[in-house]
PDB file of C-alpha atoms in Angstrom:
ATOM      1  CA  MET A   1     -35.323  18.710 -24.169  1.00 51.00           C
ATOM      2  CA  LYS A   2     -32.915  21.452 -24.198  1.00 54.00           C
ATOM      3  CA  ILE A   3     -33.837  21.405 -20.121  1.00 56.00           C
ATOM      4  CA  THR A   4     -31.755  17.779 -20.820  1.00 53.00           C
ATOM      5  CA  ALA A   5     -29.432  18.797 -22.568  1.00 53.00           C
ATOM      6  CA  LEU A   6     -28.412  21.449 -20.437  1.00 46.00           C
ATOM      7  CA  THR A   7     -28.737  18.622 -17.609  1.00 46.00           C
ATOM      8  CA  LEU A   8     -26.376  16.249 -19.051  1.00 44.00           C
ATOM      9  CA  CYS A   9     -24.210  19.289 -19.246  1.00 39.00           C
ATOM     10  CA  LEU A  10     -24.154  20.550 -15.701  1.00 42.00           C
ATOM     11  CA  LEU A  11     -23.006  16.564 -15.046  1.00 43.00           C
ATOM     12  CA  ALA A  12     -20.399  16.983 -17.316  1.00 44.00           C
ATOM     13  CA  PHE A  13     -19.677  19.824 -15.911  1.00 43.00           C
ATOM     14  CA  GLY A  14     -19.500  18.780 -12.419  1.00 40.00           C
ATOM     15  CA  SER A  15     -17.161  16.241 -13.144  1.00 38.00           C
ATOM     16  CA  MET A  16     -14.532  17.733 -15.128  1.00 40.00           C
ATOM     17  CA  ALA A  17     -10.973  16.997 -14.493  1.00 40.00           C
ATOM     18  CA  THR A  18      -8.250  19.512 -13.829  1.00 43.00           C
ATOM     19  CA  GLN A  19      -4.922  20.059 -16.078  1.00 49.00           C
ATOM     20  CA  ALA A  20      -2.441  18.734 -13.099  1.00 60.00           C
ATOM     21  CA  ALA A  21       1.100  20.897 -12.691  1.00 79.00           C
ATOM     22  CA  GLU A  22       3.924  18.657 -14.503  1.00 88.00           C
ATOM     23  CA  LEU A  23       7.427  17.843 -13.411  1.00 93.00           C
ATOM     24  CA  ASN A  24       9.854  20.255 -15.629  1.00 93.00           C
ATOM     25  CA  ALA A  25       6.905  21.994 -17.388  1.00 96.00           C
ATOM     26  CA  PRO A  26       6.383  25.632 -16.478  1.00 96.00           C
ATOM     27  CA  ALA A  27       4.476  26.419 -13.200  1.00 97.00           C
ATOM     28  CA  PRO A  28       1.094  27.451 -14.199  1.00 97.00           C
ATOM     29  CA  GLY A  29       0.304  31.032 -13.402  1.00 97.00           C
ATOM     30  CA  CYS A  30      -2.024  31.604 -10.603  1.00 97.00           C
ATOM     31  CA  ARG A  31      -2.457  34.672  -8.543  1.00 97.00           C
ATOM     32  CA  VAL A  32      -4.131  35.160  -5.647  1.00 98.00           C
ATOM     33  CA  GLN A  33      -4.277  37.875  -2.010  1.00 98.00           C
ATOM     34  CA  THR A  34      -2.191  37.925   0.037  1.00 98.00           C
ATOM     35  CA  LEU A  35      -3.502  36.512   3.551  1.00 97.00           C
ATOM     36  CA  THR A  36      -3.294  40.478   4.084  1.00 94.00           C
ATOM     37  CA  GLY A  37      -4.995  41.479   1.684  1.00 94.00           C
ATOM     38  CA  GLN A  38      -3.035  43.986   0.734  1.00 95.00           C
ATOM     39  CA  SER A  39      -1.514  42.829  -2.539  1.00 97.00           C
ATOM     40  CA  SER A  40      -1.605  39.554  -4.441  1.00 98.00           C
ATOM     41  CA  VAL A  41       0.631  37.160  -5.678  1.00 98.00           C
ATOM     42  CA  ASP A  42       1.698  34.298  -8.049  1.00 98.00           C
ATOM     43  CA  PRO A  43       4.183  31.888  -7.638  1.00 97.00           C
ATOM     44  CA  ALA A  44       4.934  31.493 -11.122  1.00 97.00           C
ATOM     45  CA  ALA A  45       5.338  35.607 -11.526  1.00 97.00           C
ATOM     46  CA  PHE A  46       9.445  35.334  -9.923  1.00 97.00           C
ATOM     47  CA  PRO A  47      11.792  35.126 -13.444  1.00 95.00           C
ATOM     48  CA  GLY A  48      14.803  34.229 -12.368  1.00 97.00           C
ATOM     49  CA  LYS A  49      14.563  33.158  -9.119  1.00 98.00           C
ATOM     50  CA  VAL A  50      14.518  29.553  -7.026  1.00 98.00           C
ATOM     51  CA  VAL A  51      10.435  29.440  -5.611  1.00 98.00           C
ATOM     52  CA  TYR A  52       9.815  27.117  -2.461  1.00 98.00           C
ATOM     53  CA  LEU A  53       5.884  27.217  -3.216  1.00 98.00           C
ATOM     54  CA  ASP A  54       3.972  25.748  -0.355  1.00 98.00           C
ATOM     55  CA  PHE A  55       0.408  24.923  -0.103  1.00 98.00           C
ATOM     56  CA  TRP A  56      -0.488  24.908   3.778  1.00 98.00           C
ATOM     57  CA  ALA A  57      -3.454  25.170   6.082  1.00 98.00           C
ATOM     58  CA  SER A  58      -3.350  25.925   9.873  1.00 97.00           C
ATOM     59  CA  TRP A  59      -4.896  22.411  10.959  1.00 96.00           C
ATOM     60  CA  CYS A  60      -2.304  20.663   8.707  1.00 96.00           C
ATOM     61  CA  ILE A  61       0.588  19.923  11.880  1.00 95.00           C
ATOM     62  CA  PRO A  62       3.624  19.165   9.154  1.00 97.00           C
ATOM     63  CA  CYS A  63       2.882  22.578   8.337  1.00 97.00           C
ATOM     64  CA  ALA A  64       4.194  23.662  11.750  1.00 97.00           C
ATOM     65  CA  LYS A  65       6.799  21.969  11.334  1.00 97.00           C
ATOM     66  CA  SER A  66       8.572  23.208   8.179  1.00 98.00           C
ATOM     67  CA  PHE A  67       7.160  27.124   9.281  1.00 98.00           C
ATOM     68  CA  PRO A  68      10.684  27.280  11.235  1.00 97.00           C
ATOM     69  CA  VAL A  69      12.247  25.607   8.636  1.00 98.00           C
ATOM     70  CA  LEU A  70      11.010  27.811   5.766  1.00 98.00           C
ATOM     71  CA  ASP A  71      11.895  31.117   7.589  1.00 98.00           C
ATOM     72  CA  GLN A  72      15.487  30.140   7.805  1.00 98.00           C
ATOM     73  CA  TRP A  73      15.741  29.275   4.375  1.00 98.00           C
ATOM     74  CA  GLN A  74      14.278  32.689   2.957  1.00 98.00           C
ATOM     75  CA  SER A  75      16.584  34.390   5.823  1.00 98.00           C
ATOM     76  CA  GLU A  76      19.641  32.743   4.300  1.00 97.00           C
ATOM     77  CA  LEU A  77      19.210  32.439   1.640  1.00 98.00           C
ATOM     78  CA  GLY A  78      16.698  35.099  -0.028  1.00 97.00           C
ATOM     79  CA  GLY A  79      20.644  37.067  -0.546  1.00 97.00           C
ATOM     80  CA  ARG A  80      20.519  34.501  -3.536  1.00 97.00           C
ATOM     81  CA  GLY A  81      17.341  35.076  -5.545  1.00 97.00           C
ATOM     82  CA  PHE A  82      15.276  32.368  -2.605  1.00 98.00           C
ATOM     83  CA  GLU A  83      11.798  32.846  -2.371  1.00 98.00           C
ATOM     84  CA  VAL A  84       9.319  30.859  -0.239  1.00 98.00           C
ATOM     85  CA  ILE A  85       5.984  31.933  -1.230  1.00 98.00           C
ATOM     86  CA  ALA A  86       3.229  30.152   1.183  1.00 98.00           C
ATOM     87  CA  ILE A  87      -0.735  29.356   0.188  1.00 98.00           C
ATOM     88  CA  ASN A  88      -3.120  29.546   2.915  1.00 98.00           C
ATOM     89  CA  LEU A  89      -6.177  26.848   1.941  1.00 98.00           C
ATOM     90  CA  ASP A  90      -7.585  27.354   5.311  1.00 97.00           C
ATOM     91  CA  GLU A  91     -11.972  28.675   4.956  1.00 95.00           C
ATOM     92  CA  GLU A  92     -11.275  30.636   8.006  1.00 94.00           C
ATOM     93  CA  ARG A  93      -9.203  33.178   7.730  1.00 96.00           C
ATOM     94  CA  GLN A  94      -8.747  34.097  10.876  1.00 96.00           C
ATOM     95  CA  GLU A  95      -7.301  30.743  12.093  1.00 96.00           C
ATOM     96  CA  ALA A  96      -4.276  31.241   9.452  1.00 98.00           C
ATOM     97  CA  LEU A  97      -4.112  34.618  11.144  1.00 98.00           C
ATOM     98  CA  ASP A  98      -3.519  32.645  14.052  1.00 97.00           C
ATOM     99  CA  PHE A  99      -1.205  30.083  13.416  1.00 98.00           C
ATOM    100  CA  LEU A 100       0.526  32.536  12.320  1.00 98.00           C
ATOM    101  CA  GLN A 101       1.109  34.745  15.720  1.00 97.00           C
ATOM    102  CA  GLN A 102       2.120  31.230  17.015  1.00 97.00           C
ATOM    103  CA  HIS A 103       5.051  30.574  14.249  1.00 97.00           C
ATOM    104  CA  PRO A 104       6.048  33.885  13.091  1.00 97.00           C
ATOM    105  CA  VAL A 105       7.875  33.756   9.579  1.00 98.00           C
ATOM    106  CA  ARG A 106       8.674  36.690   6.881  1.00 97.00           C
ATOM    107  CA  PHE A 107       8.162  34.929   3.717  1.00 98.00           C
ATOM    108  CA  THR A 108       4.938  36.507   1.627  1.00 97.00           C
ATOM    109  CA  ILE A 109       1.388  34.601   2.681  1.00 98.00           C
ATOM    110  CA  GLY A 110      -0.257  34.383  -0.054  1.00 98.00           C
ATOM    111  CA  ALA A 111      -4.722  33.176   0.623  1.00 98.00           C
ATOM    112  CA  ASP A 112      -6.646  31.285  -1.095  1.00 98.00           C
ATOM    113  CA  PRO A 113      -9.478  30.235   0.537  1.00 97.00           C
ATOM    114  CA  ALA A 114     -11.236  28.490  -2.950  1.00 96.00           C
ATOM    115  CA  GLY A 115      -9.184  26.466  -3.536  1.00 97.00           C
ATOM    116  CA  LYS A 116      -7.858  27.646  -7.067  1.00 97.00           C
ATOM    117  CA  CYS A 117      -4.114  26.730  -6.957  1.00 98.00           C
ATOM    118  CA  PRO A 118      -4.133  23.228  -5.106  1.00 97.00           C
ATOM    119  CA  ARG A 119      -6.688  22.040  -8.204  1.00 96.00           C
ATOM    120  CA  LEU A 120      -4.297  23.614 -10.810  1.00 97.00           C
ATOM    121  CA  TYR A 121      -1.487  22.577  -8.724  1.00 97.00           C
ATOM    122  CA  ALA A 122      -3.260  19.345  -8.066  1.00 96.00           C
ATOM    123  CA  VAL A 123      -2.271  18.871  -4.908  1.00 97.00           C
ATOM    124  CA  ARG A 124      -2.568  16.039  -2.963  1.00 94.00           C
ATOM    125  CA  GLY A 125      -2.299  16.173   0.274  1.00 95.00           C
ATOM    126  CA  MET A 126      -0.961  18.293   2.423  1.00 96.00           C
ATOM    127  CA  PRO A 127       2.120  20.322   2.935  1.00 97.00           C
ATOM    128  CA  THR A 128       2.920  20.055  -1.013  1.00 98.00           C
ATOM    129  CA  SER A 129       5.609  21.998  -1.911  1.00 98.00           C
ATOM    130  CA  TYR A 130       7.252  22.709  -5.574  1.00 98.00           C
ATOM    131  CA  LEU A 131      10.674  23.256  -5.929  1.00 98.00           C
ATOM    132  CA  ILE A 132      10.500  26.423  -9.209  1.00 98.00           C
ATOM    133  CA  ASP A 133      13.700  26.531 -11.217  1.00 97.00           C
ATOM    134  CA  ARG A 134      14.690  30.056 -12.211  1.00 97.00           C
ATOM    135  CA  GLN A 135      13.405  29.257 -15.601  1.00 97.00           C
ATOM    136  CA  GLY A 136       9.823  28.909 -14.192  1.00 97.00           C
ATOM    137  CA  ARG A 137       9.913  25.267 -14.241  1.00 97.00           C
ATOM    138  CA  ILE A 138       8.501  22.782 -11.578  1.00 97.00           C
ATOM    139  CA  ARG A 139      11.685  21.022 -11.041  1.00 97.00           C
ATOM    140  CA  GLU A 140      10.249  19.099  -7.883  1.00 97.00           C
ATOM    141  CA  VAL A 141       7.301  18.639  -5.906  1.00 97.00           C
ATOM    142  CA  HIS A 142       7.539  17.011  -2.606  1.00 97.00           C
ATOM    143  CA  GLU A 143       4.500  15.576  -0.411  1.00 97.00           C
ATOM    144  CA  GLY A 144       4.197  16.359   3.213  1.00 97.00           C
ATOM    145  CA  PHE A 145       6.888  17.793   5.706  1.00 98.00           C
ATOM    146  CA  LYS A 146       9.395  15.638   8.345  1.00 97.00           C
ATOM    147  CA  THR A 147      12.459  17.323  10.025  1.00 95.00           C
ATOM    148  CA  SER A 148      14.262  15.205   7.992  1.00 97.00           C
ATOM    149  CA  ASP A 149      13.391  15.939   4.854  1.00 96.00           C
ATOM    150  CA  ALA A 150      15.117  19.466   5.756  1.00 97.00           C
ATOM    151  CA  ALA A 151      18.878  18.609   4.529  1.00 97.00           C
ATOM    152  CA  GLY A 152      17.912  16.898   1.609  1.00 97.00           C
ATOM    153  CA  LEU A 153      15.798  19.646   0.230  1.00 98.00           C
ATOM    154  CA  ARG A 154      18.151  22.783   1.071  1.00 98.00           C
ATOM    155  CA  ALA A 155      20.568  20.299  -1.083  1.00 98.00           C
ATOM    156  CA  ARG A 156      18.666  20.429  -3.901  1.00 98.00           C
ATOM    157  CA  ILE A 157      17.592  24.276  -3.500  1.00 98.00           C
ATOM    158  CA  GLU A 158      21.554  25.225  -3.615  1.00 97.00           C
ATOM    159  CA  SER A 159      21.847  23.429  -6.109  1.00 97.00           C
ATOM    160  CA  LEU A 160      18.971  24.916  -8.366  1.00 98.00           C
ATOM    161  CA  LEU A 161      19.871  28.092  -7.105  1.00 97.00           C
ATOM    162  CA  SER A 162      23.472  27.401  -8.754  1.00 97.00           C
ATOM    163  CA  GLU A 163      21.960  27.180 -11.611  1.00 93.00           C
ATOM    164  CA  ARG A 164      21.743  30.409 -13.934  1.00 79.00           C
TER     165      ARG A 164
ATOM    166  CA  MET B   1     -45.242  16.637 -20.672  1.00 60.00           C
ATOM    167  CA  ASN B   2     -43.857  14.004 -19.073  1.00 78.00           C
ATOM    168  CA  ALA B   3     -40.038  13.812 -20.419  1.00 79.00           C
ATOM    169  CA  ARG B   4     -40.024  17.755 -18.764  1.00 79.00           C
ATOM    170  CA  ARG B   5     -41.325  16.782 -15.208  1.00 79.00           C
ATOM    171  CA  LEU B   6     -38.245  13.955 -15.375  1.00 78.00           C
ATOM    172  CA  SER B   7     -35.881  16.337 -16.791  1.00 79.00           C
ATOM    173  CA  ARG B   8     -37.379  19.277 -14.236  1.00 78.00           C
ATOM    174  CA  SER B   9     -36.877  16.517 -11.212  1.00 77.00           C
ATOM    175  CA  LEU B  10     -32.997  15.677 -12.570  1.00 75.00           C
ATOM    176  CA  MET B  11     -32.421  19.065 -12.410  1.00 77.00           C
ATOM    177  CA  LEU B  12     -33.694  19.497  -8.796  1.00 73.00           C
ATOM    178  CA  LEU B  13     -32.155  16.403  -7.932  1.00 75.00           C
ATOM    179  CA  THR B  14     -28.527  17.018 -10.506  1.00 73.00           C
ATOM    180  CA  PRO B  15     -26.676  19.310  -7.786  1.00 64.00           C
ATOM    181  CA  LEU B  16     -28.124  17.099  -4.972  1.00 65.00           C
ATOM    182  CA  LEU B  17     -26.002  13.795  -6.053  1.00 67.00           C
ATOM    183  CA  ALA B  18     -22.841  16.065  -7.511  1.00 66.00           C
ATOM    184  CA  GLY B  19     -22.599  16.663  -3.866  1.00 61.00           C
ATOM    185  CA  CYS B  20     -22.043  13.198  -3.501  1.00 64.00           C
ATOM    186  CA  ALA B  21     -19.909  12.791  -6.231  1.00 63.00           C
ATOM    187  CA  THR B  22     -16.925  15.233  -5.217  1.00 72.00           C
ATOM    188  CA  GLN B  23     -14.490  14.535  -2.929  1.00 82.00           C
ATOM    189  CA  VAL B  24     -13.315  15.856  -0.216  1.00 91.00           C
ATOM    190  CA  ALA B  25     -10.051  17.651  -1.418  1.00 94.00           C
ATOM    191  CA  PRO B  26      -6.689  17.123   0.605  1.00 94.00           C
ATOM    192  CA  TRP B  27      -6.912  21.276   1.353  1.00 95.00           C
ATOM    193  CA  GLU B  28     -10.575  20.822   2.181  1.00 95.00           C
ATOM    194  CA  ARG B  29     -10.018  18.499   5.684  1.00 93.00           C
ATOM    195  CA  GLY B  30      -9.800  21.555   8.221  1.00 93.00           C
ATOM    196  CA  HIS B  31     -13.051  20.521   9.934  1.00 92.00           C
ATOM    197  CA  LEU B  32     -12.523  16.802   9.925  1.00 91.00           C
ATOM    198  CA  ALA B  33      -8.769  17.771  11.762  1.00 91.00           C
ATOM    199  CA  ARG B  34     -10.155  19.326  14.296  1.00 89.00           C
ATOM    200  CA  PRO B  35      -9.848  17.142  17.491  1.00 86.00           C
ATOM    201  CA  GLU B  36     -13.736  17.168  18.391  1.00 87.00           C
ATOM    202  CA  MET B  37     -14.073  14.748  15.258  1.00 91.00           C
ATOM    203  CA  ALA B  38     -11.459  12.595  15.893  1.00 90.00           C
ATOM    204  CA  LEU B  39     -13.024   8.446  15.446  1.00 90.00           C
ATOM    205  CA  GLU B  40     -11.272   8.348  19.099  1.00 88.00           C
ATOM    206  CA  PRO B  41     -11.081  11.809  21.620  1.00 84.00           C
ATOM    207  CA  TYR B  42      -9.062  10.186  24.035  1.00 90.00           C
ATOM    208  CA  PRO B  43      -6.584   7.920  22.938  1.00 89.00           C
ATOM    209  CA  LEU B  44      -4.750   7.340  25.530  1.00 94.00           C
ATOM    210  CA  GLU B  45      -7.568   5.848  27.557  1.00 95.00           C
ATOM    211  CA  ALA B  46      -9.064   3.924  24.402  1.00 94.00           C
ATOM    212  CA  SER B  47      -6.486   2.237  24.539  1.00 94.00           C
ATOM    213  CA  PHE B  48      -6.401   1.046  28.326  1.00 94.00           C
ATOM    214  CA  ARG B  49      -9.904  -0.208  27.933  1.00 94.00           C
ATOM    215  CA  GLN B  50      -8.645  -2.354  24.444  1.00 91.00           C
ATOM    216  CA  HIS B  51      -5.871  -3.702  26.947  1.00 90.00           C
ATOM    217  CA  VAL B  52      -8.428  -4.234  29.811  1.00 89.00           C
ATOM    218  CA  PHE B  53     -10.786  -5.698  27.282  1.00 88.00           C
ATOM    219  CA  PHE B  54      -8.589  -7.582  25.667  1.00 84.00           C
ATOM    220  CA  SER B  55      -7.543  -9.411  28.303  1.00 84.00           C
ATOM    221  CA  LYS B  56     -11.185 -10.423  30.158  1.00 83.00           C
ATOM    222  CA  GLU B  57     -12.412 -11.357  26.618  1.00 82.00           C
ATOM    223  CA  SER B  58      -9.106 -13.488  26.576  1.00 79.00           C
ATOM    224  CA  VAL B  59     -10.260 -15.250  29.927  1.00 79.00           C
ATOM    225  CA  SER B  60     -12.753 -16.983  27.841  1.00 76.00           C
ATOM    226  CA  GLY B  61     -10.995 -17.543  24.208  1.00 69.00           C
ATOM    227  CA  GLY B  62     -13.036 -14.916  22.350  1.00 65.00           C
ATOM    228  CA  TYR B  63     -10.707 -12.743  21.815  1.00 62.00           C
ATOM    229  CA  GLY B  64      -7.430 -14.651  20.403  1.00 62.00           C
ATOM    230  CA  VAL B  65      -5.102 -15.559  22.900  1.00 63.00           C
ATOM    231  CA  GLY B  66      -3.379 -13.192  25.014  1.00 62.00           C
ATOM    232  CA  GLY B  67      -3.001 -14.522  28.475  1.00 65.00           C
ATOM    233  CA  GLY B  68      -5.633 -15.431  31.615  1.00 64.00           C
ATOM    234  CA  GLY B  69      -7.284 -12.728  32.086  1.00 65.00           C
ATOM    235  CA  CYS B  70      -4.702 -11.063  34.761  1.00 72.00           C
ATOM    236  CA  GLY B  71      -3.425  -8.027  31.904  1.00 68.00           C
ATOM    237  CA  CYS B  72      -0.099  -8.228  32.809  1.00 70.00           C
ATOM    238  CA  ASN B  73       0.801  -9.577  28.835  1.00 60.00           C
TER     239      ASN B  73
END
């Protein structure tokens, strides 16, 4: 009987749904190692800053499109309190490193091969990005990345930066 | 005795069958995204062959209506 109960527990646990990150709700904390493994980063731990949290992988073609744009934003808006945190979801770390060789960037890269954070943030496509305001609330969820998205995204980042 | 056997086999089957129930998450598609995993490894050649096939089939009216088989449609 005990074993049957245990089996049922296992079944229930396997199909458990996770809590999604919602608009205007505080961004869930999710600390991961940086890709270099030298430190750690939590996208929800940047009080007073506007965070662009990006979930990416080396095999994701639009991600490659987005990286130069994000890098430009980081260098132009970093001084005003803008921070790009890009969490890599590759299972093979080397593939992420190769990608970064081809698309060098200067923002923070986290590594979450186990997929803990995208589960927490309920990522439905690649890439998905989250705009987190100075109060730490998720203000926008952006699925995918097209070059034509950049202008609109940048305008919304600017308006979040002008909030106090 | 029988109940125990049943639950034991359930215990063994559960992790196996749980694999069928889990969806591949969007971020777990790295292997699926590899070129060798594509349904059609040579899309250009495939579309060319498809065009030839379509044209030849059109002669006998087996592939909808589309010209007389010269492939110029």
